Coordinates of C-alpha atoms in Angstrom, one line a residue:
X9 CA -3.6 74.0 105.4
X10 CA -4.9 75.8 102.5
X11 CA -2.3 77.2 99.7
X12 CA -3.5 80.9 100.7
X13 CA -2.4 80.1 104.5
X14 CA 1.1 78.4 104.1
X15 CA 1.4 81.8 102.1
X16 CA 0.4 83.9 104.9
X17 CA 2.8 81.5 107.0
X18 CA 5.7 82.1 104.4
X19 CA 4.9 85.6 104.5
X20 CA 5.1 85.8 108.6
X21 CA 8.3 84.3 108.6
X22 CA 9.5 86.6 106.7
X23 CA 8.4 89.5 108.6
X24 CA 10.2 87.3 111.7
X25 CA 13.4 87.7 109.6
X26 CA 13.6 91.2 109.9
X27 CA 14.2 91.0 114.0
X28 CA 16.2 87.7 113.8
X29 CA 18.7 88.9 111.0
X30 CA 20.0 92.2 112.8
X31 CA 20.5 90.2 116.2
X32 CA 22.2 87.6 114.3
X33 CA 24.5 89.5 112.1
X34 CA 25.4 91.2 115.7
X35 CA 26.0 87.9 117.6
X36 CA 27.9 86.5 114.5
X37 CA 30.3 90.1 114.0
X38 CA 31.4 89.4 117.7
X39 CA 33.1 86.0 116.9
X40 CA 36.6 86.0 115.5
X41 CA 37.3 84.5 112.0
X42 CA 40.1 82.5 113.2
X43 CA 41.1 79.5 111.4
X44 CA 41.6 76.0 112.7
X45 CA 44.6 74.6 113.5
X46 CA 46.0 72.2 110.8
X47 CA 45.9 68.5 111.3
X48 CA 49.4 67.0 111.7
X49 CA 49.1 63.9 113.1
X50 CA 48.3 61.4 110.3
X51 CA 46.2 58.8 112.6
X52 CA 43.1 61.6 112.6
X53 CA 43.3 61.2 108.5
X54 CA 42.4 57.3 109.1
X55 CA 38.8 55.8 108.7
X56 CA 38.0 53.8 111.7
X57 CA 37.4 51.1 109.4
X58 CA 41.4 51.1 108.9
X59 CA 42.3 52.3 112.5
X60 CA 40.3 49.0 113.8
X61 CA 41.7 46.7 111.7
X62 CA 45.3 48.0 112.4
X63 CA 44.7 48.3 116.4
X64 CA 43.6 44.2 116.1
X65 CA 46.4 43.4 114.7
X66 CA 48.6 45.2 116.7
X67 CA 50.0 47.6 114.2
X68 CA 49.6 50.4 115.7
X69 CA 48.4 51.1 119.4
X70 CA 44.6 52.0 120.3
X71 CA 46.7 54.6 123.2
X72 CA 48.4 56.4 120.1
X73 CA 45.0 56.6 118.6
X74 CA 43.2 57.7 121.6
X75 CA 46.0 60.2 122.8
X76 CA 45.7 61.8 119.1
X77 CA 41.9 62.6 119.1
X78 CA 42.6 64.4 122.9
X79 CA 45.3 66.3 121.5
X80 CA 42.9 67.4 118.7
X81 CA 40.0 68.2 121.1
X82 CA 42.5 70.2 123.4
X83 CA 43.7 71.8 119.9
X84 CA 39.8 73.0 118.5
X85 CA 37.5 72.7 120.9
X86 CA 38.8 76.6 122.4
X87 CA 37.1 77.7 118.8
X88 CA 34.1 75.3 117.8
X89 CA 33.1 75.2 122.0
X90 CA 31.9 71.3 121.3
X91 CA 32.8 69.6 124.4
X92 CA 30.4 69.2 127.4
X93 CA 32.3 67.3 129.4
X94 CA 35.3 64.6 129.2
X95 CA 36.6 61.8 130.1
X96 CA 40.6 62.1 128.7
X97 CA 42.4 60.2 131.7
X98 CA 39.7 57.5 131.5
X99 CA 39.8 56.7 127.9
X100 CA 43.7 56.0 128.0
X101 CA 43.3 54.2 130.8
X102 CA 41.4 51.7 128.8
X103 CA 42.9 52.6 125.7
X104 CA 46.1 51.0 127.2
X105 CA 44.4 48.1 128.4
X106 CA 42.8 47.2 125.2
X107 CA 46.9 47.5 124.3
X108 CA 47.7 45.3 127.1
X109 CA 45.0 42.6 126.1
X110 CA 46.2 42.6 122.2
X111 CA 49.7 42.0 123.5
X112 CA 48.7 39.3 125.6
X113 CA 46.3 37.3 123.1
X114 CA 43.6 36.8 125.9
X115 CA 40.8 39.0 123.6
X116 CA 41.3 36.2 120.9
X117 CA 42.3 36.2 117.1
X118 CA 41.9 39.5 115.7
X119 CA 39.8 37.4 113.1
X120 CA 37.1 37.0 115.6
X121 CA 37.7 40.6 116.9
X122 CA 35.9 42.0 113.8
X123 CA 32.8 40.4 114.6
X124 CA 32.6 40.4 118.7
X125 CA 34.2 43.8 118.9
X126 CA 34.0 45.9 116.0
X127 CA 34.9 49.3 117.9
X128 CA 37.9 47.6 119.8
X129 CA 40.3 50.8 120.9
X130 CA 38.6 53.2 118.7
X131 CA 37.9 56.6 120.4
X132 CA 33.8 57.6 120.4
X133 CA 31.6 61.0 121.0
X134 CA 28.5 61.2 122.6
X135 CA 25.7 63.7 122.5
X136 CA 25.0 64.5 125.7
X137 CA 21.2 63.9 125.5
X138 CA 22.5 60.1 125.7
X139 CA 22.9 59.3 129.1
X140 CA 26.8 57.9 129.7
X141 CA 26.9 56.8 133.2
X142 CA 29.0 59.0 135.4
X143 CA 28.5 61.9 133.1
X144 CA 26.8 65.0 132.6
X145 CA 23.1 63.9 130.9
X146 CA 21.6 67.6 131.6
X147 CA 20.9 68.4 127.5
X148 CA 21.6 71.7 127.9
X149 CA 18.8 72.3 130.9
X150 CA 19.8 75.2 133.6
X151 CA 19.4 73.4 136.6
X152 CA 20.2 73.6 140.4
X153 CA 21.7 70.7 140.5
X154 CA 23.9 68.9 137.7
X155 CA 22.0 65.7 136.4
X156 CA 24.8 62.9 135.9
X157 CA 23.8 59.6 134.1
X158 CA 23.4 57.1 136.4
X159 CA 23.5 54.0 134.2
X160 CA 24.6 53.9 130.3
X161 CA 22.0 54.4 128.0
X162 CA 21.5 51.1 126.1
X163 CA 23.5 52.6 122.6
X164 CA 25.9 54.2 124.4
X165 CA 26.4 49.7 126.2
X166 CA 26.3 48.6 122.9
X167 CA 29.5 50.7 121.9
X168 CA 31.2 49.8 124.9
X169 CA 30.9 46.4 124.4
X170 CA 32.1 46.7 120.7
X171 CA 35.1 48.0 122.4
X172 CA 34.7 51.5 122.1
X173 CA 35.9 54.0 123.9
X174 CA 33.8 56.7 125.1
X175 CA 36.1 60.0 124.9
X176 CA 33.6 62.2 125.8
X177 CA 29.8 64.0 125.4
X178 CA 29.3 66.9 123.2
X179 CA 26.7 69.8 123.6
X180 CA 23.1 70.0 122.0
X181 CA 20.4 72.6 122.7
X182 CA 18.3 72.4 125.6
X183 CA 16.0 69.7 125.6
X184 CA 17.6 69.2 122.0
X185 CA 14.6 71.0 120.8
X186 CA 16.5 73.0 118.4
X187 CA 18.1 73.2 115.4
X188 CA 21.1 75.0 116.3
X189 CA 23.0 74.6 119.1
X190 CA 23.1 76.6 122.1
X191 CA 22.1 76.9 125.7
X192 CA 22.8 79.0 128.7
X193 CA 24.6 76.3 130.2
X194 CA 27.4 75.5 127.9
X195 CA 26.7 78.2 125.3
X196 CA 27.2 78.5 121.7
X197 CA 28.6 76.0 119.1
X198 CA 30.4 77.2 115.9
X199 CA 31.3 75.8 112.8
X200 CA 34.4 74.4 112.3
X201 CA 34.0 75.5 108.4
X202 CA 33.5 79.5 109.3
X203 CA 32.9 80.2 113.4
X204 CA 30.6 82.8 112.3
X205 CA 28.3 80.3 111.0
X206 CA 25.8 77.8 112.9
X207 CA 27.2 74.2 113.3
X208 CA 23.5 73.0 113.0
X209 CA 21.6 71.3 115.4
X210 CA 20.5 69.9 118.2
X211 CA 23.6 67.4 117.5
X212 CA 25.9 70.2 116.8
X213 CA 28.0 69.1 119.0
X214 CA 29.3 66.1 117.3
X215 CA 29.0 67.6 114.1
X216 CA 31.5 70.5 115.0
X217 CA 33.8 67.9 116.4
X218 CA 33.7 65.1 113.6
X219 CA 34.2 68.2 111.1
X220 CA 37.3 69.3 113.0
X221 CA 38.9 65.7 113.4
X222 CA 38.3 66.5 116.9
X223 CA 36.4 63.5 116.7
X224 CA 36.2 59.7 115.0
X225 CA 33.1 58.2 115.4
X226 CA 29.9 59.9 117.1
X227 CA 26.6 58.8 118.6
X228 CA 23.8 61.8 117.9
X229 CA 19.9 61.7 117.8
X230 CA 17.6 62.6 115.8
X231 CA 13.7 62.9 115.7
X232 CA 13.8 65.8 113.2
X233 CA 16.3 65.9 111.2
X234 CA 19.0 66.5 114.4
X235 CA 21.6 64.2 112.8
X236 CA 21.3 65.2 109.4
X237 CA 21.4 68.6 109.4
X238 CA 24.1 68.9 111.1
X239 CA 26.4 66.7 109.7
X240 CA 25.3 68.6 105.9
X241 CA 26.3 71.8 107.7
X242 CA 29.9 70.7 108.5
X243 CA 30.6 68.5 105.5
X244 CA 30.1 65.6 107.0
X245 CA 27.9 61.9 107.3
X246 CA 25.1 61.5 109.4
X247 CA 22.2 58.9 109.4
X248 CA 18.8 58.4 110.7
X249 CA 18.0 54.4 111.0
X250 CA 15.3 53.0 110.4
X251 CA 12.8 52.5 113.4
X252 CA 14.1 50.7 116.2
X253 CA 16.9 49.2 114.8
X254 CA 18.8 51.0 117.6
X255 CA 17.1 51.8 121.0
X256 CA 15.5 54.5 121.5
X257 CA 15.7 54.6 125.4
X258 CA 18.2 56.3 127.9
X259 CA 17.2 59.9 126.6
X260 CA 17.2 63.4 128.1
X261 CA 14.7 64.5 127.2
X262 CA 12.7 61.0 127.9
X263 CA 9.2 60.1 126.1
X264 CA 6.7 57.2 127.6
X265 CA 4.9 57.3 123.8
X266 CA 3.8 54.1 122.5
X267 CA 5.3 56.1 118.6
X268 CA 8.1 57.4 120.3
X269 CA 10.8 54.9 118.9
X270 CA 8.6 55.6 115.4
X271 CA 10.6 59.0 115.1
X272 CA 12.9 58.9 117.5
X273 CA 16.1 57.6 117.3
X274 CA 19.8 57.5 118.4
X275 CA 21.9 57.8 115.1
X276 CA 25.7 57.5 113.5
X277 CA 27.8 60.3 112.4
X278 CA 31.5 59.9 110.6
X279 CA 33.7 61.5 108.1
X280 CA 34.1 58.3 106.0
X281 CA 31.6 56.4 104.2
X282 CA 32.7 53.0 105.1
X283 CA 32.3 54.1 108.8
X284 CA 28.5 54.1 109.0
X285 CA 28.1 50.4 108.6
X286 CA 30.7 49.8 110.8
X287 CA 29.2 52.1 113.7
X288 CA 25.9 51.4 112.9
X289 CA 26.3 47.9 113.9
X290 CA 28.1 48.4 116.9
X291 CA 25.0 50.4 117.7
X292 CA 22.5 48.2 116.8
X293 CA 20.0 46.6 119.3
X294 CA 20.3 43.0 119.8
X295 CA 16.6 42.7 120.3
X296 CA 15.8 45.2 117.7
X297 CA 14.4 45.5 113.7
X298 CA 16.6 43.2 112.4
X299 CA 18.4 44.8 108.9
X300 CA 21.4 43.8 107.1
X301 CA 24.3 47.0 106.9
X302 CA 26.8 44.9 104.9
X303 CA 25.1 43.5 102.0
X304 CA 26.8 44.2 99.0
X305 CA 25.0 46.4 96.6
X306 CA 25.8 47.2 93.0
X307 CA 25.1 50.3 92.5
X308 CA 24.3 50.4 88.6
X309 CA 21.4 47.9 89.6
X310 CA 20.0 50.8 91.8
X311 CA 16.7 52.2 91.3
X312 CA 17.3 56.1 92.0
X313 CA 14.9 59.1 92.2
X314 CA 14.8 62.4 93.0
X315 CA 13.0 65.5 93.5
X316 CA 14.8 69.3 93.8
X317 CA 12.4 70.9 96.0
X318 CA 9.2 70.1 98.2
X319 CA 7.1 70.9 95.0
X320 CA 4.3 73.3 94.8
X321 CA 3.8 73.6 98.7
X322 CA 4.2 77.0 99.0
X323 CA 5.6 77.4 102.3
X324 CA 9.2 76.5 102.2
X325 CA 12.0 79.1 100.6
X326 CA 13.4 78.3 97.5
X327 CA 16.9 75.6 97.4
X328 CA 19.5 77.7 96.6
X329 CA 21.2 77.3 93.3
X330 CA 24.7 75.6 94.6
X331 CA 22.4 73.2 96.3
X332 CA 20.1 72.4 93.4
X333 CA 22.9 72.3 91.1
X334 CA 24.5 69.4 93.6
X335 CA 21.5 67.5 93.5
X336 CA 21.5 67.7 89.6
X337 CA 25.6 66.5 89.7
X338 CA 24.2 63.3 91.8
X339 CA 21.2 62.1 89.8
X340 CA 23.2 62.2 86.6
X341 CA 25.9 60.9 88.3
X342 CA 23.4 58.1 89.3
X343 CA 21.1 58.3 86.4
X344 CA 18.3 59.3 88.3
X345 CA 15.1 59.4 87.5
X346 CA 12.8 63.0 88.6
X347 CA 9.3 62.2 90.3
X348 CA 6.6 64.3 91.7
X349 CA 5.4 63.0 95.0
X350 CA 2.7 65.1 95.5
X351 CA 1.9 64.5 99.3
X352 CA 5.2 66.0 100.1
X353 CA 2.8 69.3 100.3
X354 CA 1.4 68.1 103.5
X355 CA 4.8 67.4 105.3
X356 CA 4.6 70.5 107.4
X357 CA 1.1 69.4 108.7
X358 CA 1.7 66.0 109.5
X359 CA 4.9 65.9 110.9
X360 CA 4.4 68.8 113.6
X361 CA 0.3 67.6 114.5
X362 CA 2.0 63.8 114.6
X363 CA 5.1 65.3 116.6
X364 CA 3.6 67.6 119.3
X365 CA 0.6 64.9 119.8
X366 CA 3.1 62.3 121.3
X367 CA 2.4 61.6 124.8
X368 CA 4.7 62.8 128.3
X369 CA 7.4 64.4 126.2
X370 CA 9.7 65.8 128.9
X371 CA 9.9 69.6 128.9
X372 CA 10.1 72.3 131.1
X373 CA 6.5 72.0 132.1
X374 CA 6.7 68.4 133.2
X375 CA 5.6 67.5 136.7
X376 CA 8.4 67.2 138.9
X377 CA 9.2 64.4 141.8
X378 CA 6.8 66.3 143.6
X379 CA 3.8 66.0 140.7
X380 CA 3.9 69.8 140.4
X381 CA 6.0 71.1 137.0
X382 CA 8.1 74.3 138.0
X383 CA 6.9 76.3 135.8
X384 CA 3.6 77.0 134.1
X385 CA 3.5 78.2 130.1
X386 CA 1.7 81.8 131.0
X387 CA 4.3 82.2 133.5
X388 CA 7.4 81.3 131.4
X389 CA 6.4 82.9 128.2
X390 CA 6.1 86.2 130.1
X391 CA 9.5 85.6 132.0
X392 CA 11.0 85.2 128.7
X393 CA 9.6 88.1 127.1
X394 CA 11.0 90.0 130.2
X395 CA 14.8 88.7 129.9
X396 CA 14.1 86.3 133.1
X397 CA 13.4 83.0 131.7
X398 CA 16.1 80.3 132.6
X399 CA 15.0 78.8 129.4
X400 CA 15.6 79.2 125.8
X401 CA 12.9 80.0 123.0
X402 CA 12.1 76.4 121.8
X403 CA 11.9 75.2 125.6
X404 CA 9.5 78.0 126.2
X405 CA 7.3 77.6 123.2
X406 CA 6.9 73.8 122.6
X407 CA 4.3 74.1 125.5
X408 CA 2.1 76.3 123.6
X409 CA 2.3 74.6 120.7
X410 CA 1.3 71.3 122.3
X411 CA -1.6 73.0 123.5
X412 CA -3.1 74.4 120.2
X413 CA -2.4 71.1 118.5
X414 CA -3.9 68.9 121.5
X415 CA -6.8 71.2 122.1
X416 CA -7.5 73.4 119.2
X417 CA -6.9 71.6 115.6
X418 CA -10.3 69.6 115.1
X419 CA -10.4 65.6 115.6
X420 CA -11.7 65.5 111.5
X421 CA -8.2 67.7 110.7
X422 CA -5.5 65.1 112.8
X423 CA -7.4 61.8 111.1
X424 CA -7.5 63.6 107.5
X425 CA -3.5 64.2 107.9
X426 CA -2.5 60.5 110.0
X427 CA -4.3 59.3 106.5
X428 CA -2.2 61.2 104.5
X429 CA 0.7 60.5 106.4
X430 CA 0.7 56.6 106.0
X431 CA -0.5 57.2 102.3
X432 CA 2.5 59.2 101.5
X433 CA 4.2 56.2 103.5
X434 CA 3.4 53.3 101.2
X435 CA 4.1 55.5 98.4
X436 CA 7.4 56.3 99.4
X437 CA 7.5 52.3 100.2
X438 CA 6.1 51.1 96.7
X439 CA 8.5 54.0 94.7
X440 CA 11.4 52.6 96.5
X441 CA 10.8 48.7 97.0
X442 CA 13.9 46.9 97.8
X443 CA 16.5 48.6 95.7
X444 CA 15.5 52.2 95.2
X445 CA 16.5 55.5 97.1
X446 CA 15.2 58.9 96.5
X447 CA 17.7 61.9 96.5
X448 CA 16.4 65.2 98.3
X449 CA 17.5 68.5 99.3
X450 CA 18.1 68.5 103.4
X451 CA 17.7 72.3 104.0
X452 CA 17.3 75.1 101.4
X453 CA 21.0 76.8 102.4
X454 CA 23.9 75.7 103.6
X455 CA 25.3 76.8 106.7
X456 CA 24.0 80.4 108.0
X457 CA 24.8 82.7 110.6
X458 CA 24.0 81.8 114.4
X459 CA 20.7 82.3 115.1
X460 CA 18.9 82.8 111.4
X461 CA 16.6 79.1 112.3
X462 CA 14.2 81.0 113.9
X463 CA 12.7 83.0 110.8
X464 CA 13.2 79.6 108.7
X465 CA 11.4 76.7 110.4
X466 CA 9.4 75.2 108.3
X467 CA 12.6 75.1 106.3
X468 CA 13.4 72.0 108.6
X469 CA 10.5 69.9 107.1
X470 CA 12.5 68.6 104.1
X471 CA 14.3 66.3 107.3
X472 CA 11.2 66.0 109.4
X473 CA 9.1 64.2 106.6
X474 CA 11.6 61.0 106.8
X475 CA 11.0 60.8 111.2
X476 CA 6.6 61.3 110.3
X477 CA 6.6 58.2 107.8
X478 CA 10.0 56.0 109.4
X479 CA 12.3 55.6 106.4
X480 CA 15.9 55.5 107.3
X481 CA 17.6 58.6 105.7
X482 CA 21.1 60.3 105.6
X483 CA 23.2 63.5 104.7
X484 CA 26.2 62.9 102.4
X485 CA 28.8 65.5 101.3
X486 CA 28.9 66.3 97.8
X487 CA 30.9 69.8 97.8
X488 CA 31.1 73.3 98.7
X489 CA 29.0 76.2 97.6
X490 CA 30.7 79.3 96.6
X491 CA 31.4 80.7 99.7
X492 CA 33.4 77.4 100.7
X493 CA 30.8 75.8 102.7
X494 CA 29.9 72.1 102.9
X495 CA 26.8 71.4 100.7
X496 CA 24.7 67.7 101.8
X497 CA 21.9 66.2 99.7
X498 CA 19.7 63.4 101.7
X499 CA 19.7 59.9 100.4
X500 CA 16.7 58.1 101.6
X501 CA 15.2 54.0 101.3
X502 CA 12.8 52.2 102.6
X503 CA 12.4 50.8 106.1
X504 CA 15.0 47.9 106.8
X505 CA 16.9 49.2 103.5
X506 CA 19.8 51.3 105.6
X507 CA 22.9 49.0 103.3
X508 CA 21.1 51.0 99.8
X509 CA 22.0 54.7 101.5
X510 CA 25.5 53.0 102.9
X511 CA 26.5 52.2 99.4
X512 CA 25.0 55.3 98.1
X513 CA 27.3 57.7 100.1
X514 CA 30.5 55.4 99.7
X515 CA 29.7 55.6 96.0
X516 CA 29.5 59.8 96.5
X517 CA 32.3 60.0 98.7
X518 CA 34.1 58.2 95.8
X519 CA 32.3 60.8 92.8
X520 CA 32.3 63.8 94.9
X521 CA 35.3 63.5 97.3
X522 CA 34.1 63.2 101.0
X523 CA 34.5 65.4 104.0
X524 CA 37.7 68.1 103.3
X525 CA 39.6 69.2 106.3
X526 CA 38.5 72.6 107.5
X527 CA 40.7 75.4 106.4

């Protein structure tokens, strides 16, 4: 689109704003600024990295563990509203037999533990979107009927057979196709930082929980920026993987695309550094892109980039000045050298014609058992403007939105952008190489007030770029912005290069001190 228009887009959002902000600051006023309680027991302090090791050689128990993270659900989840569903009883039941197996020796030398069961007694979260088998798998849909998973999703077996523990599954948005979380099933998620505030989205769920030591390890998604956001929101670590390194299947909302694995995929959220390897590879599919998580990597022999905004695009608001002021504080830190990619203007364009031109994306307008959707999009959209709709804004619009892109934006327009999508792919690719990362701002604000994504989402493009052109990407804390909320800055490589971000945030957990207990 033309400079005048992503003005004229700027400019409507704005206008948007002035309905959005008054219902927000309303929704937001209503919710008590209560403080979380603080964290006594000193096992939710531990990396899993440490709490594994420990559990396999029987220093302390993986029930002690377990028993502590359900304490700190019960404790926080009253406030943040995280949990979908659990599975308490469950997980010590199998916490204590993992117990029962150490004591016995019949799992093997805790030598050969590390590699065959990297997870073994560790306590794990869910997004619900992932179908766990026996569990709620709805993602936040209104339905007659609860949907319960059937079978594990194929992530969700690989951490079971690394010995995790699946504790429970956290709430998204409907259909996950927001970035906040909310639905009119489970309702509203807040941040563990200030409740007033949005816990991101659509893995908010886990974000809130992982923030609140509510949670240790956590399975989320992302296909646009749905990890990483929320994890930068609540002061935490989340990454995207590079393409198909974990499987992309066993998703609600489901996808038969040919691309879909392209931007879609499960991904790993923690509070330590040294924990994304570590879950990562317990995630990782067996048949999938091979990559290498635990190569060591000097980090003075890095080649490091960055850019403070999206350049002269004209559409997205400017980063504010805590944010760009971080992202100064980690390219000295990592003597970074300031580029100019100039196809980062067409991000908006070719992520959401790419996106909304995937194929059977499961929505509310999807045909049923029956062949026959429930709903049609003229029907809906005017339910929704009268108060009826079952469904929430971004279930109720992405219909619409398929439709002009599918029907309306000419055939010359989507090959012009796929052309500038794979060029801005190779030059992300021959920037980066093999030992290169690029450091970028992941939202222009930290977190905001429930609701406020609606006047700013083409804000969300700065995280959507990475899912258009498959390069592995995450959110790392650096620090707080002046009113004492988490700041994250993305670190991004090239495909297959997932270990350069690993030893990227371990080296900025180290600089910039890490997640910080809510207080």
């Amino acid at each position: 689109m033309s400079y005048a228009i992503r003005r004229l887009l700027r400019a409507a959002m704005c206008v948007f704003s002035w309905f959005v902000m008054p219902y927000s600051q309303c929704v937001s006023g209503r919710i008590e600024r209560r403080k979380l309680p603080p964290i006594e027991d000193p096992l939710l302090l531990l990396s899993a990295t440490v709490l594994a090791e420990r559990i396999r050689k029987r220093e302390i128990r993986s029930e002690d563990v377990v028993r502590a993270y359900i304490q700190r659900c019960q404790q926080v989840n009253p406030l943040l509203n995280a949990i979908v569903e659990d599975r308490f009883e469950a997980a010590l039941e199998e916490a204590q037999e993992v117990d029962r197996q150490l004591a016995k020796g019949t799992l093997g030398p805790a030598e050969d533990l590390a590699r065959t069961k990297p997870l073994l007694g560790l306590p794990v979260s869910i997004k619900e979107s992932l179908a766990v088998e026996g569990m709620s798998n709805t993602a936040g849909r209104k339905l007659r009927e609860k949907k319960v998973a059937l079978s594990d999703a194929p992530v969700v077996h690989q951490i079971k057979r690394a010995g995790g523990i699946v504790l429970l599954v956290s709430n998204t948005p409907e259909l996950c196709l927001c970035w906040e979380t909310y639905n009119q099933c489970t309702g509203l998620t807040r941040n563990p930082y200030n409740l007033q505030r949005t816990a991101g989205g659509s893995s908010g769920g886990e974000a809130a929980l992982i923030a609140a030591a509510g949670s240790l390890l956590g399975v989320t998604t992302d296909i646009a920026g749905s990890s990483r956001l929320p994890a930068m929101f609540t002061g935490v670590f989340g990454h995207k993987p590079s393409p198909y390194v974990v499987s992309p299947y066993g998703h609600h909302p489901s996808c038969d695309d040919e691309n879909w694995g392209s931007f879609f995929t499960p991904g790993a959220m923690c509070r330590y550094a040294e924990d994304l390897p570590l879950l990562l590879e317990a995630m990782r599919d067996p048949e999938g892109t091979p990559v290498t998580l635990h190569k060591p990597v000097p980090i003075g022999a890095l080649k490091c980039y960055y850019m403070e905004n999206d350049g002269p695009s004209g559409l997205t608001r400017p980063i504010d000045a805590d944010i760009v002021q971080a992202i100064r504080d980690v390219a000295a830190h990592l003597n970074a050298q300031r580029v100019n990619l100039k196809r980062l203007r067409w991000t908006l364009d070719i992520s959401v014609c790419k996106m909304l031109r995937m194929k059977n994306v499961e929505t509310i307008y999807s045909p049923q058992a029956n062949g026959k959707p429930d709903t049609t999009m003229k029907r809906e959209v005017f339910k929704y403007l009268l108060g009826m709709s079952k469904s929430d804004l971004p279930s109720v619009m992405i219909g619409p939105m398929q439709h002009i892109v599918n029907n309306y934006i000419p055939q010359s327009r989507l090959d012009f952008l796929d052309a500038q999508t794979e060029k801005l792919r190779k030059d992300f690719i021959d920037l980066l190489g093999t030992d290169g990362v690029f450091i970028y701002p992941g939202f222009p604000n930290t977190a905001h007030r429930h609701y406020r994504i609606f006047h700013k989402l083409v804000d969300t493009t700065y995280m959507m770029v990475f899912n258009t052109v498959g390069l592995p990407a995450a959110s790392c804390m650096v620090g707080f912005d002046r009113e004492k909320l988490p700041i994250g800055v993305q670190i991004v490589a090239a495909p297959g290069q997932d270990h350069l971000i690993f030893a990227v945030a371990k080296e900025l957990e180290r600089r910039f001190g890490g997640w910080v207990a809510p207080v």
